PDB file of C-alpha atoms and ligand atoms in Angstrom:
ATOM      1  CA  MET A 624      59.941  73.837 125.379  1.00  0.00           C
ATOM      2  CA  SER A 625      56.792  72.460 123.518  1.00  0.00           C
ATOM      3  CA  ASN A 626      54.498  75.247 124.362  1.00  0.00           C
ATOM      4  CA  SER A 627      57.111  77.726 123.241  1.00  0.00           C
ATOM      5  CA  ARG A 628      55.583  80.715 120.751  1.00  0.00           C
ATOM      6  CA  PRO A 629      56.591  83.310 118.371  1.00  0.00           C
ATOM      7  CA  ILE A 630      56.604  86.553 120.209  1.00  0.00           C
ATOM      8  CA  PRO A 631      54.097  89.036 118.445  1.00  0.00           C
ATOM      9  CA  ALA A 632      56.241  92.093 118.845  1.00  0.00           C
ATOM     10  CA  PHE A 633      59.446  90.322 117.205  1.00  0.00           C
ATOM     11  CA  GLU A 634      57.020  89.028 114.377  1.00  0.00           C
ATOM     12  CA  LYS A 635      55.790  92.961 113.543  1.00  0.00           C
ATOM     13  CA  PHE A 636      59.585  93.941 113.656  1.00  0.00           C
ATOM     14  CA  ILE A 637      60.186  91.864 110.964  1.00  0.00           C
ATOM     15  CA  ARG A 638      57.216  92.713 108.856  1.00  0.00           C
ATOM     16  CA  ASP A 639      57.851  96.422 109.838  1.00  0.00           C
ATOM     17  CA  LEU A 640      61.152  95.942 108.434  1.00  0.00           C
ATOM     18  CA  ARG A 641      60.211  94.637 105.195  1.00  0.00           C
ATOM     19  CA  ALA A 642      57.811  97.280 104.697  1.00  0.00           C
ATOM     20  CA  ALA A 643      60.286  99.860 105.193  1.00  0.00           C
ATOM     21  CA  TRP A 644      63.210  98.216 102.847  1.00  0.00           C
ATOM     22  CA  ALA A 645      60.445  98.388 100.347  1.00  0.00           C
ATOM     23  CA  GLU A 646      59.352 101.723 100.864  1.00  0.00           C
ATOM     24  CA  LEU A 647      62.906 103.800 101.339  1.00  0.00           C
ATOM     25  CA  PRO A 648      65.163 104.329  98.896  1.00  0.00           C
ATOM     26  CA  ASP A 649      68.432 103.807 100.453  1.00  0.00           C
ATOM     27  CA  MET A 650      70.253 102.053 103.477  1.00  0.00           C
ATOM     28  CA  GLU A 651      70.613 105.084 105.469  1.00  0.00           C
ATOM     29  CA  ALA A 652      66.700 106.038 105.535  1.00  0.00           C
ATOM     30  CA  ARG A 653      65.733 102.228 106.173  1.00  0.00           C
ATOM     31  CA  MET A 654      67.961 101.534 108.814  1.00  0.00           C
ATOM     32  CA  LYS A 655      67.074 104.870 110.598  1.00  0.00           C
ATOM     33  CA  LYS A 656      63.472 103.372 110.256  1.00  0.00           C
ATOM     34  CA  GLY A 657      65.056 100.540 111.784  1.00  0.00           C
ATOM     35  CA  ARG A 658      66.277 101.930 114.683  1.00  0.00           C
ATOM     36  CA  LYS A 659      63.156 103.382 115.742  1.00  0.00           C
ATOM     37  CA  LEU A 660      61.331 100.070 115.161  1.00  0.00           C
ATOM     38  CA  LEU A 661      64.165  98.412 117.407  1.00  0.00           C
ATOM     39  CA  GLU A 662      63.480 100.715 120.026  1.00  0.00           C
ATOM     40  CA  GLU A 663      59.741  99.763 120.446  1.00  0.00           C
ATOM     41  CA  LEU A 664      61.442  96.243 120.170  1.00  0.00           C
ATOM     42  CA  VAL A 665      63.616  96.339 123.180  1.00  0.00           C
ATOM     43  CA  LYS A 666      60.808  97.762 125.369  1.00  0.00           C
ATOM     44  CA  ASP A 667      58.674  94.882 124.809  1.00  0.00           C
ATOM     45  CA  PRO A 668      58.212  92.683 127.398  1.00  0.00           C
ATOM     46  CA  ALA A 669      57.564  89.237 126.064  1.00  0.00           C
ATOM     47  CA  MET A 670      61.164  89.828 124.815  1.00  0.00           C
ATOM     48  CA  ARG A 671      62.853  90.791 128.073  1.00  0.00           C
ATOM     49  CA  GLU A 672      60.927  87.802 129.609  1.00  0.00           C
ATOM     50  CA  ALA A 673      62.584  85.887 126.656  1.00  0.00           C
ATOM     51  CA  ALA A 674      65.933  86.745 127.069  1.00  0.00           C
ATOM     52  CA  LYS A 675      66.237  85.818 130.466  1.00  0.00           C
ATOM     53  CA  SER A 676      67.031  82.225 129.123  1.00  0.00           C
ATOM     54  CA  TRP A 677      69.133  83.073 126.104  1.00  0.00           C
ATOM     55  CA  PRO A 678      72.615  81.600 126.499  1.00  0.00           C
ATOM     56  CA  SER A 679      75.974  83.575 126.720  1.00  0.00           C
ATOM     57  CA  THR A 680      77.655  84.773 123.365  1.00  0.00           C
ATOM     58  CA  GLU A 681      80.779  84.912 125.020  1.00  0.00           C
ATOM     59  CA  GLY A 682      83.755  83.460 122.871  1.00  0.00           C
ATOM     60  CA  ARG A 683      83.222  85.829 119.913  1.00  0.00           C
ATOM     61  CA  LYS A 684      79.553  84.479 118.989  1.00  0.00           C
ATOM     62  CA  ASN A 685      75.868  86.242 117.977  1.00  0.00           C
ATOM     63  CA  LEU A 686      72.963  84.235 117.889  1.00  0.00           C
ATOM     64  CA  LEU A 687      71.328  84.662 114.538  1.00  0.00           C
ATOM     65  CA  PHE A 688      67.453  85.289 115.232  1.00  0.00           C
ATOM     66  CA  TYR A 689      66.434  86.398 111.539  1.00  0.00           C
ATOM     67  CA  GLU A 690      68.324  86.710 108.284  1.00  0.00           C
ATOM     68  CA  ASP A 691      65.446  87.987 105.531  1.00  0.00           C
ATOM     69  CA  PRO A 692      65.929  86.403 102.222  1.00  0.00           C
ATOM     70  CA  GLU A 693      64.772  88.930 100.279  1.00  0.00           C
ATOM     71  CA  CYS A 694      65.827  92.156 101.714  1.00  0.00           C
ATOM     72  CA  GLY A 695      69.076  90.727 103.301  1.00  0.00           C
ATOM     73  CA  PHE A 696      68.706  92.816 107.155  1.00  0.00           C
ATOM     74  CA  ALA A 697      69.879  90.617 109.766  1.00  0.00           C
ATOM     75  CA  ILE A 698      68.829  90.319 113.663  1.00  0.00           C
ATOM     76  CA  ASN A 699      71.250  88.857 115.982  1.00  0.00           C
ATOM     77  CA  GLY A 700      71.076  88.805 119.574  1.00  0.00           C
ATOM     78  CA  VAL A 701      74.296  89.094 122.068  1.00  0.00           C
ATOM     79  CA  VAL A 702      74.316  88.138 125.744  1.00  0.00           C
ATOM     80  CA  ARG A 703      77.396  89.404 127.759  1.00  0.00           C
ATOM     81  CA  ALA A 704      78.907  88.572 130.669  1.00  0.00           C
ATOM     82  CA  PRO A 705      79.220  90.911 133.191  1.00  0.00           C
ATOM     83  CA  GLY A 706      81.954  93.195 133.230  1.00  0.00           C
ATOM     84  CA  ARG A 707      82.863  92.238 129.730  1.00  0.00           C
ATOM     85  CA  LYS A 708      85.598  93.827 128.096  1.00  0.00           C
ATOM     86  CA  GLY A 709      84.733  94.652 124.179  1.00  0.00           C
ATOM     87  CA  SER A 710      87.346  94.695 121.506  1.00  0.00           C
ATOM     88  CA  ILE A 711      87.542  98.179 119.190  1.00  0.00           C
ATOM     89  CA  HIS A 712      85.969  97.253 115.777  1.00  0.00           C
ATOM     90  CA  ASP A 713      83.952  98.403 112.746  1.00  0.00           C
ATOM     91  CA  HIS A 714      81.281  96.526 110.926  1.00  0.00           C
ATOM     92  CA  ALA A 715      82.827  97.111 107.481  1.00  0.00           C
ATOM     93  CA  HIS A 716      79.990  98.640 104.862  1.00  0.00           C
ATOM     94  CA  ALA A 717      77.076  97.311 106.747  1.00  0.00           C
ATOM     95  CA  TRP A 718      74.797  99.692 108.995  1.00  0.00           C
ATOM     96  CA  THR A 719      73.928  98.701 112.403  1.00  0.00           C
ATOM     97  CA  ALA A 720      71.830  99.158 115.288  1.00  0.00           C
ATOM     98  CA  TYR A 721      72.146  98.130 118.600  1.00  0.00           C
ATOM     99  CA  GLY A 722      69.605  98.147 121.178  1.00  0.00           C
ATOM    100  CA  VAL A 723      70.286  97.105 125.065  1.00  0.00           C
ATOM    101  CA  LEU A 724      67.563  95.003 126.037  1.00  0.00           C
ATOM    102  CA  ASP A 725      68.714  94.263 129.118  1.00  0.00           C
ATOM    103  CA  GLY A 726      71.537  95.395 131.589  1.00  0.00           C
ATOM    104  CA  THR A 727      73.436  97.995 131.053  1.00  0.00           C
ATOM    105  CA  GLU A 728      76.189  98.397 128.207  1.00  0.00           C
ATOM    106  CA  SER A 729      78.521 101.527 127.267  1.00  0.00           C
ATOM    107  CA  LEU A 730      79.641 102.310 123.561  1.00  0.00           C
ATOM    108  CA  GLU A 731      82.756 103.752 123.021  1.00  0.00           C
ATOM    109  CA  ARG A 732      83.020 105.530 119.608  1.00  0.00           C
ATOM    110  CA  PHE A 733      86.735 106.495 118.616  1.00  0.00           C
ATOM    111  CA  ARG A 734      87.934 108.636 115.845  1.00  0.00           C
ATOM    112  CA  ARG A 735      90.917 107.541 113.483  1.00  0.00           C
ATOM    113  CA  VAL A 736      93.573 110.370 113.559  1.00  0.00           C
ATOM    114  CA  ASP A 737      96.459 108.982 111.385  1.00  0.00           C
ATOM    115  CA  ASP A 738      96.416 109.730 107.673  1.00  0.00           C
ATOM    116  CA  ARG A 739      96.139 105.450 106.599  1.00  0.00           C
ATOM    117  CA  SER A 740      99.088 105.554 104.946  1.00  0.00           C
ATOM    118  CA  LYS A 741     101.292 102.662 106.560  1.00  0.00           C
ATOM    119  CA  GLU A 742      99.768  99.258 106.089  1.00  0.00           C
ATOM    120  CA  GLY A 743      98.251  98.076 109.481  1.00  0.00           C
ATOM    121  CA  TYR A 744      98.472 100.812 111.454  1.00  0.00           C
ATOM    122  CA  ALA A 745      95.711 103.000 113.010  1.00  0.00           C
ATOM    123  CA  GLU A 746      96.010 105.848 115.756  1.00  0.00           C
ATOM    124  CA  LEU A 747      92.656 106.288 117.294  1.00  0.00           C
ATOM    125  CA  GLU A 748      91.005 108.786 119.756  1.00  0.00           C
ATOM    126  CA  LEU A 749      88.135 108.344 121.921  1.00  0.00           C
ATOM    127  CA  GLU A 750      85.488 110.103 120.872  1.00  0.00           C
ATOM    128  CA  SER A 751      82.322 109.607 123.064  1.00  0.00           C
ATOM    129  CA  VAL A 752      80.946 106.978 125.314  1.00  0.00           C
ATOM    130  CA  THR A 753      77.465 106.773 125.876  1.00  0.00           C
ATOM    131  CA  LEU A 754      76.030 104.516 128.427  1.00  0.00           C
ATOM    132  CA  GLY A 755      73.084 102.430 127.272  1.00  0.00           C
ATOM    133  CA  ASN A 756      70.311 101.342 129.567  1.00  0.00           C
ATOM    134  CA  ALA A 757      67.615  98.596 128.504  1.00  0.00           C
ATOM    135  CA  GLY A 758      65.839 100.423 125.858  1.00  0.00           C
ATOM    136  CA  LYS A 759      68.636 102.375 124.390  1.00  0.00           C
ATOM    137  CA  VAL A 760      69.444 102.267 120.456  1.00  0.00           C
ATOM    138  CA  ASP A 761      72.720 103.581 119.166  1.00  0.00           C
ATOM    139  CA  LEU A 762      73.022 103.755 115.194  1.00  0.00           C
ATOM    140  CA  VAL A 763      76.467 102.812 113.931  1.00  0.00           C
ATOM    141  CA  PRO A 764      77.184 103.947 110.312  1.00  0.00           C
ATOM    142  CA  PRO A 765      79.172 101.923 108.411  1.00  0.00           C
ATOM    143  CA  PHE A 766      83.132 101.745 109.246  1.00  0.00           C
ATOM    144  CA  ASP A 767      82.545 103.364 112.387  1.00  0.00           C
ATOM    145  CA  ILE A 768      84.939 102.444 114.712  1.00  0.00           C
ATOM    146  CA  HIS A 769      83.322 101.562 118.121  1.00  0.00           C
ATOM    147  CA  ALA A 770      83.573  99.008 120.954  1.00  0.00           C
ATOM    148  CA  GLU A 771      80.718  97.713 123.297  1.00  0.00           C
ATOM    149  CA  GLN A 772      81.573  97.379 127.026  1.00  0.00           C
ATOM    150  CA  GLY A 773      79.642  95.105 129.303  1.00  0.00           C
ATOM    151  CA  GLY A 774      77.996  96.752 132.470  1.00  0.00           C
ATOM    152  CA  PRO A 775      78.067  94.939 135.893  1.00  0.00           C
ATOM    153  CA  THR A 776      75.447  92.556 135.383  1.00  0.00           C
ATOM    154  CA  ARG A 777      74.723  90.382 132.717  1.00  0.00           C
ATOM    155  CA  SER A 778      73.585  92.309 129.557  1.00  0.00           C
ATOM    156  CA  VAL A 779      71.711  91.367 126.203  1.00  0.00           C
ATOM    157  CA  ALA A 780      71.575  93.736 123.259  1.00  0.00           C
ATOM    158  CA  ILE A 781      69.837  93.002 120.365  1.00  0.00           C
ATOM    159  CA  ILE A 782      71.328  93.650 117.004  1.00  0.00           C
ATOM    160  CA  LEU A 783      69.861  94.845 113.286  1.00  0.00           C
ATOM    161  CA  ARG A 784      72.255  94.997 110.580  1.00  0.00           C
ATOM    162  CA  SER A 785      71.923  95.987 106.978  1.00  0.00           C
ATOM    163  CA  GLU A 786      73.367  93.031 106.301  1.00  0.00           C
ATOM    164  CA  ARG A 787      75.019  89.766 107.714  1.00  0.00           C
ATOM    165  CA  VAL A 788      78.883  90.605 107.955  1.00  0.00           C
ATOM    166  CA  ALA A 789      80.160  87.496 109.726  1.00  0.00           C
ATOM    167  CA  GLY A 790      81.056  84.876 107.118  1.00  0.00           C
ATOM    168  CA  LYS A 791      80.460  87.247 103.896  1.00  0.00           C
ATOM    169  CA  VAL A 792      83.137  89.987 104.135  1.00  0.00           C
ATOM    170  CA  LEU A 793      86.321  90.697 106.760  1.00  0.00           C
ATOM    171  CA  GLN A 794      85.622  93.659 109.260  1.00  0.00           C
ATOM    172  CA  GLY A 795      88.190  95.626 111.024  1.00  0.00           C
ATOM    173  CA  SER A 796      89.650  95.358 114.473  1.00  0.00           C
ATOM    174  CA  TYR A 797      91.881  97.792 116.311  1.00  0.00           C
ATOM    175  CA  ASP A 798      94.456  97.497 118.937  1.00  0.00           C
ATOM    176  CA  ARG A 799      94.749 100.932 120.768  1.00  0.00           C
ATOM    177  CA  GLU A 800      97.695 100.052 123.044  1.00  0.00           C
ATOM    178  CA  LYS A 801      99.891  98.665 120.086  1.00  0.00           C
ATOM    179  CA  ASN A 802      98.376 101.163 117.557  1.00  0.00           C
ATOM    180  CA  THR A 803      97.527  98.296 114.642  1.00  0.00           C
ATOM    181  CA  TYR A 804      94.893  97.625 112.387  1.00  0.00           C
ATOM    182  CA  ARG A 805      93.695  94.192 110.916  1.00  0.00           C
ATOM    183  CA  GLN A 806      90.909  92.501 109.321  1.00  0.00           C
ATOM    184  CA  ILE A 807      89.079  89.674 110.798  1.00  0.00           C
ATOM    185  CA  ASP A 808      86.362  87.508 110.232  1.00  0.00           C
ATOM    186  CA  GLY A 809      83.113  88.479 112.102  1.00  0.00           C
ATOM    187  CA  PRO A 810      81.468  86.686 115.231  1.00  0.00           C
ATOM    188  CA  THR A 811      80.277  83.103 114.942  1.00  0.00           C
ATOM    189  CA  ASN A 812      76.246  83.163 113.984  1.00  0.00           C
ATOM    190  CA  ILE A 813      74.281  80.592 116.212  1.00  0.00           C
ATOM    191  CA  PRO A 814      70.788  80.023 114.693  1.00  0.00           C
ATOM    192  CA  PHE A 815      68.336  80.522 117.678  1.00  0.00           C
ATOM    193  CA  GLU A 816      64.800  81.111 117.554  1.00  0.00           C
ATOM    194  CA  VAL A 817      63.016  83.997 119.316  1.00  0.00           C
ATOM    195  CA  THR A 818      60.219  82.395 121.214  1.00  0.00           C
ATOM    196  CA  GLY A 819      58.359  83.546 124.362  1.00  0.00           C
TER     197      GLY A 819
HETATM  198 FE1  LIG B1314      79.878  96.176 117.187  1.00  0.00          FE
END
């Protein structure tokens, strides 16, 4: 629409992230700050309103809202269909803060219990399941194994990544039924402008 404008909370989020990247010495500290900033962003009424018209990302897609040319962090969106079954994966060496903006999702975390000696083999145990309501943000460290499951309604999440993974490096994909592990490309990034 011709009258769409940038959303102030989103612009502030980017400014505050850039300040955190400049100020803080390491990625863990930056992403812990990023998690707090994302907690504010996913409570913003203008963001929630805008998210109502974001397109579905079914078919292993992510909306790409922003990628910082200097700091390298990336901000993605995912829009899940009701009851979406998420696959088990990691995000390689990137840190990820995952914030639910609308609907509910559950985040499953897994522990790897095999000795990693067998190529293509991985045995996992479910470690925890956290229900994410709108406003909830999870921080996922590098190589942590997890799955995001959709709730009973459409759900929308905003993801802050320490860097874009898709199109740069492969990430891990796990099959718990077959106990297999392989490396795959990340979701396709679709550039999308956040406006209100
Ligand atoms: Fe993930």
